[in-house]
Amino acid sequence: NVFGYASTRGDAPKSTTRPTIALGGTWTLSTYWNIYYLIFTGSLASLVTPGYLGGIYHCKFTNSSATATDACVSITNVNRVRNCEFVAASCIGVKTTFALDLQFCFFNGCATSISTGSNTGSIINNIFKVFTKAIDQTATTALTVIQNNTFYGGTSAAPAGTAITFASAQAGC
């Protein structure tokens, strides 16, 4: 486990008191790694890629990349993400090709908040400030629980994007 602290061990920092890691390359985590209370910034294809059964808790990610397919976090294994904030005005907040349990997060104006390419698990109790798409479900056979989320328009009075898009052959919609 990797924990960020404001000043003393175990102080559970919030907001800007969390340590900031400016990434020059993707941070790929090993199996079972969990990260807590950190801020990640950069302009990369992916800021963080967690390992199998890893978790991300109370972190903030800001990816300033202008490439639409880049992401704050790329999920390629079974992972948990809780209480995080994602800022990616021109790219993706969370890109996943595997099972994801995502709860209590804030997607603060991502071009696409979540891009899912296969089995995504659950997307529950999140807040989406929608710029283009909040949840882009591209797989045709994925089983995704999307429950108790809040979607609202971007910076204008009118809604600025689409809350959820499904693949044309999505089963069970």
PDB file of C-alpha atoms in Angstrom, residues 30-93:
ATOM      1  CA  SER A  30       1.860  -4.349  -9.236  1.00  0.00           C
ATOM      2  CA  THR A  31      -0.711  -6.945  -8.178  1.00  0.00           C
ATOM      3  CA  TYR A  32      -2.677  -6.093  -4.998  1.00  0.00           C
ATOM      4  CA  TRP A  33      -1.225  -2.567  -4.712  1.00  0.00           C
ATOM      5  CA  ASN A  34      -3.529   0.067  -3.234  1.00  0.00           C
ATOM      6  CA  ILE A  35      -2.881   3.821  -3.350  1.00  0.00           C
ATOM      7  CA  TYR A  36      -4.451   6.402  -1.026  1.00  0.00           C
ATOM      8  CA  TYR A  37      -4.532  10.214  -0.664  1.00  0.00           C
ATOM      9  CA  LEU A  38      -2.350  11.284  -3.606  1.00  0.00           C
ATOM     10  CA  ILE A  39      -2.633  13.810  -6.447  1.00  0.00           C
ATOM     11  CA  PHE A  40      -1.325  12.804  -9.895  1.00  0.00           C
ATOM     12  CA  THR A  41      -0.687  15.246 -12.748  1.00  0.00           C
ATOM     13  CA  GLY A  42       0.757  14.857 -16.216  1.00  0.00           C
ATOM     14  CA  SER A  43       0.145  14.804 -19.944  1.00  0.00           C
ATOM     15  CA  LEU A  44       0.383  11.112 -20.818  1.00  0.00           C
ATOM     16  CA  ALA A  45      -1.425   8.250 -22.560  1.00  0.00           C
ATOM     17  CA  SER A  46      -2.271   7.097 -19.005  1.00  0.00           C
ATOM     18  CA  LEU A  47      -1.205   8.543 -15.664  1.00  0.00           C
ATOM     19  CA  VAL A  48      -1.738   5.356 -13.625  1.00  0.00           C
ATOM     20  CA  THR A  49      -2.417   1.715 -14.518  1.00  0.00           C
ATOM     21  CA  PRO A  50      -3.295  -0.318 -11.419  1.00  0.00           C
ATOM     22  CA  GLY A  51      -2.361  -3.991 -11.097  1.00  0.00           C
ATOM     23  CA  TYR A  52      -4.657  -6.980 -10.622  1.00  0.00           C
ATOM     24  CA  LEU A  53      -7.015  -6.586  -7.624  1.00  0.00           C
ATOM     25  CA  GLY A  54      -5.509  -3.201  -6.799  1.00  0.00           C
ATOM     26  CA  GLY A  55      -7.389  -0.180  -5.532  1.00  0.00           C
ATOM     27  CA  ILE A  56      -7.281   3.602  -5.803  1.00  0.00           C
ATOM     28  CA  TYR A  57      -8.768   5.609  -2.920  1.00  0.00           C
ATOM     29  CA  HIS A  58      -9.129   9.366  -2.212  1.00  0.00           C
ATOM     30  CA  CYS A  59      -6.860  10.391  -5.117  1.00  0.00           C
ATOM     31  CA  LYS A  60      -7.093  13.167  -7.705  1.00  0.00           C
ATOM     32  CA  PHE A  61      -5.945  12.800 -11.311  1.00  0.00           C
ATOM     33  CA  THR A  62      -5.400  15.620 -13.801  1.00  0.00           C
ATOM     34  CA  ASN A  63      -4.342  14.646 -17.321  1.00  0.00           C
ATOM     35  CA  SER A  64      -3.688  17.675 -19.542  1.00  0.00           C
ATOM     36  CA  SER A  65      -3.168  15.602 -22.704  1.00  0.00           C
ATOM     37  CA  ALA A  66      -4.964  16.857 -25.820  1.00  0.00           C
ATOM     38  CA  THR A  67      -5.251  13.325 -27.266  1.00  0.00           C
ATOM     39  CA  ALA A  68      -8.854  12.055 -27.036  1.00  0.00           C
ATOM     40  CA  THR A  69      -7.850   8.418 -26.400  1.00  0.00           C
ATOM     41  CA  ASP A  70      -5.509   9.208 -23.475  1.00  0.00           C
ATOM     42  CA  ALA A  71      -6.747   8.701 -19.906  1.00  0.00           C
ATOM     43  CA  CYS A  72      -6.162   9.595 -16.274  1.00  0.00           C
ATOM     44  CA  VAL A  73      -6.398   5.919 -15.262  1.00  0.00           C
ATOM     45  CA  SER A  74      -6.324   2.839 -17.516  1.00  0.00           C
ATOM     46  CA  ILE A  75      -7.880  -0.286 -16.018  1.00  0.00           C
ATOM     47  CA  THR A  76      -6.661  -3.567 -17.537  1.00  0.00           C
ATOM     48  CA  ASN A  77      -7.417  -5.868 -14.582  1.00  0.00           C
ATOM     49  CA  VAL A  78     -10.022  -6.262 -11.844  1.00  0.00           C
ATOM     50  CA  ASN A  79      -9.821  -3.042  -9.773  1.00  0.00           C
ATOM     51  CA  ARG A  80     -11.610  -0.824  -7.247  1.00  0.00           C
ATOM     52  CA  VAL A  81     -11.731   2.970  -7.435  1.00  0.00           C
ATOM     53  CA  ARG A  82     -13.337   4.941  -4.583  1.00  0.00           C
ATOM     54  CA  ASN A  83     -13.702   8.627  -3.658  1.00  0.00           C
ATOM     55  CA  CYS A  84     -11.484   9.973  -6.443  1.00  0.00           C
ATOM     56  CA  GLU A  85     -11.605  13.033  -8.702  1.00  0.00           C
ATOM     57  CA  PHE A  86     -10.752  12.988 -12.405  1.00  0.00           C
ATOM     58  CA  VAL A  87      -9.990  16.071 -14.521  1.00  0.00           C
ATOM     59  CA  ALA A  88      -9.319  15.510 -18.229  1.00  0.00           C
ATOM     60  CA  ALA A  89     -10.847  18.236 -20.398  1.00  0.00           C
ATOM     61  CA  SER A  90      -9.608  16.740 -23.684  1.00  0.00           C
ATOM     62  CA  CYS A  91      -9.360  13.028 -22.867  1.00  0.00           C
ATOM     63  CA  ILE A  92     -10.817  10.186 -20.763  1.00  0.00           C
ATOM     64  CA  GLY A  93     -11.154  10.015 -16.977  1.00  0.00           C
TER      65      GLY A  93
END
